[in-house]
Amino acid sequence: MHTTLDFIALHTTDLDAARRYYTGVLGFETTPGPPNAAVFIQAGGAALAIREPLPHERTKHFGAGVSVWFGVPDADAYHARIAAAGAQVIQPPQDGPFGRMFSVRTPDGHALTFHQTPA
């Protein structure tokens, strides 16, 4: 069976702070969603949201063992912009298996990798 990745939700302990980080630091844009989540506009691929976890999903280890990758047209320019805005860079820009790339860690501990894709 073939599947298509459709939706990714990252848990957060502070939805308002996470929303400010994703919009103010990373430059993501929101779209309407449920009250316990911030859903982001996508250009293609799977949709991304940050949301408050349900009681049975609560853990102290958000993001452990997970890395989410995003394609951007210019990895170095995007890195400069979000680093200046306060992103915690955990892997500086470098050439990787999928082209130019770098990684940041969100305030909730999620690793996000941005790699350069063709425009």
Tab-separated table of C-alpha atoms in Angstrom:
chain	number	residue	atom	x	y	z
A	1	MET	CA	0.000	0.000	0.000
A	2	HIS	CA	1.250	3.485	-0.862
A	3	THR	CA	0.461	6.357	1.484
A	4	THR	CA	0.755	10.133	1.295
A	5	LEU	CA	1.902	12.090	4.318
A	6	ASP	CA	-0.980	14.480	4.925
A	7	PHE	CA	-0.649	16.171	8.315
A	8	ILE	CA	1.968	16.652	11.044
A	9	ALA	CA	1.103	17.998	14.509
A	10	LEU	CA	3.861	18.950	16.940
A	11	HIS	CA	2.872	19.177	20.610
A	12	THR	CA	3.597	22.261	22.683
A	13	THR	CA	3.349	23.162	26.361
A	14	ASP	CA	2.564	26.824	25.566
A	15	LEU	CA	0.479	27.332	22.425
A	16	ASP	CA	0.668	31.139	22.455
A	17	ALA	CA	4.467	31.164	22.827
A	18	ALA	CA	4.857	28.466	20.165
A	19	ARG	CA	2.587	30.389	17.770
A	20	ARG	CA	4.726	33.523	18.292
A	21	TYR	CA	7.917	31.513	17.632
A	22	TYR	CA	6.667	29.877	14.433
A	23	THR	CA	5.221	33.128	13.051
A	24	GLY	CA	7.635	35.738	14.452
A	25	VAL	CA	10.948	33.849	14.310
A	26	LEU	CA	10.416	31.285	11.530
A	27	GLY	CA	8.040	33.443	9.458
A	28	PHE	CA	5.336	30.778	9.058
A	29	GLU	CA	1.812	32.000	8.263
A	30	THR	CA	-1.270	30.625	10.012
A	31	THR	CA	-4.565	29.517	8.546
A	32	PRO	CA	-7.843	28.908	10.432
A	33	GLY	CA	-7.830	25.870	12.689
A	34	PRO	CA	-9.229	24.541	15.969
A	35	PRO	CA	-8.835	26.634	19.148
A	36	ASN	CA	-6.209	24.325	20.682
A	37	ALA	CA	-3.907	24.493	17.635
A	38	ALA	CA	-2.131	26.784	15.215
A	39	VAL	CA	-2.251	25.429	11.667
A	40	PHE	CA	0.176	26.809	9.099
A	41	ILE	CA	-0.271	27.586	5.425
A	42	GLN	CA	1.520	25.098	3.207
A	43	ALA	CA	2.919	25.482	-0.279
A	44	GLY	CA	2.705	21.744	-0.925
A	45	GLY	CA	3.197	18.482	0.880
A	46	ALA	CA	1.896	17.767	4.373
A	47	ALA	CA	0.201	20.395	6.522
A	48	LEU	CA	1.853	21.348	9.832
A	49	ALA	CA	0.219	22.374	13.098
A	50	ILE	CA	1.346	22.954	16.643
A	51	ARG	CA	-1.176	21.981	19.259
A	52	GLU	CA	-1.784	21.329	22.900
A	53	PRO	CA	-1.541	17.592	23.592
A	54	LEU	CA	-4.522	15.586	24.743
A	55	PRO	CA	-4.204	14.226	28.310
A	56	HIS	CA	-3.048	10.773	27.130
A	57	GLU	CA	-0.391	12.386	24.864
A	58	ARG	CA	1.340	14.476	27.543
A	59	THR	CA	5.058	13.850	27.988
A	60	LYS	CA	8.169	15.720	29.105
A	61	HIS	CA	10.039	14.659	25.969
A	62	PHE	CA	8.468	16.507	23.046
A	63	GLY	CA	10.407	16.037	19.838
A	64	ALA	CA	12.640	13.239	21.099
A	65	GLY	CA	13.620	11.042	18.179
A	66	VAL	CA	11.815	13.110	15.546
A	67	SER	CA	13.191	15.445	12.891
A	68	VAL	CA	10.953	17.376	10.521
A	69	TRP	CA	12.389	18.685	7.229
A	70	PHE	CA	11.218	21.698	5.218
A	71	GLY	CA	12.309	22.724	1.736
A	72	VAL	CA	13.293	26.382	1.242
A	73	PRO	CA	14.533	28.131	-1.915
A	74	ASP	CA	17.695	29.607	-0.293
A	75	ALA	CA	18.907	27.856	2.868
A	76	ASP	CA	21.675	30.351	3.644
A	77	ALA	CA	19.416	33.410	3.317
A	78	TYR	CA	16.665	31.785	5.391
A	79	HIS	CA	19.217	30.749	8.027
A	80	ALA	CA	20.519	34.328	8.286
A	81	ARG	CA	16.993	35.694	8.645
A	82	ILE	CA	15.758	33.321	11.335
A	83	ALA	CA	19.064	33.265	13.265
A	84	ALA	CA	18.846	37.075	13.486
A	85	ALA	CA	15.250	36.681	14.726
A	86	GLY	CA	16.384	34.405	17.580
A	87	ALA	CA	16.170	30.827	16.270
A	88	GLN	CA	18.356	28.366	18.196
A	89	VAL	CA	20.569	26.928	15.467
A	90	ILE	CA	21.766	23.442	16.388
A	91	GLN	CA	23.412	22.622	13.057
A	92	PRO	CA	24.840	25.506	10.990
A	93	PRO	CA	24.423	25.689	7.213
A	94	GLN	CA	26.343	22.943	5.440
A	95	ASP	CA	26.106	20.667	2.461
A	96	GLY	CA	24.106	17.540	3.286
A	97	PRO	CA	22.564	14.521	1.574
A	98	PHE	CA	19.724	16.629	0.139
A	99	GLY	CA	21.683	19.812	-0.604
A	100	ARG	CA	22.427	22.866	1.525
A	101	MET	CA	20.830	22.497	4.967
A	102	PHE	CA	20.730	23.625	8.607
A	103	SER	CA	18.730	22.731	11.735
A	104	VAL	CA	17.078	24.612	14.599
A	105	ARG	CA	15.508	23.532	17.873
A	106	THR	CA	12.123	24.967	18.827
A	107	PRO	CA	11.352	26.083	22.392
A	108	ASP	CA	9.486	22.762	22.873
A	109	GLY	CA	12.550	20.749	21.766
A	110	HIS	CA	11.483	19.817	18.242
A	111	ALA	CA	14.303	19.609	15.683
A	112	LEU	CA	13.421	21.335	12.402
A	113	THR	CA	15.728	20.995	9.418
A	114	PHE	CA	15.563	23.326	6.416
A	115	HIS	CA	17.154	22.228	3.172
A	116	GLN	CA	17.516	24.038	-0.114
A	117	THR	CA	15.170	22.858	-2.835
A	118	PRO	CA	14.964	23.959	-6.458
A	119	ALA	CA	12.882	27.120	-6.899
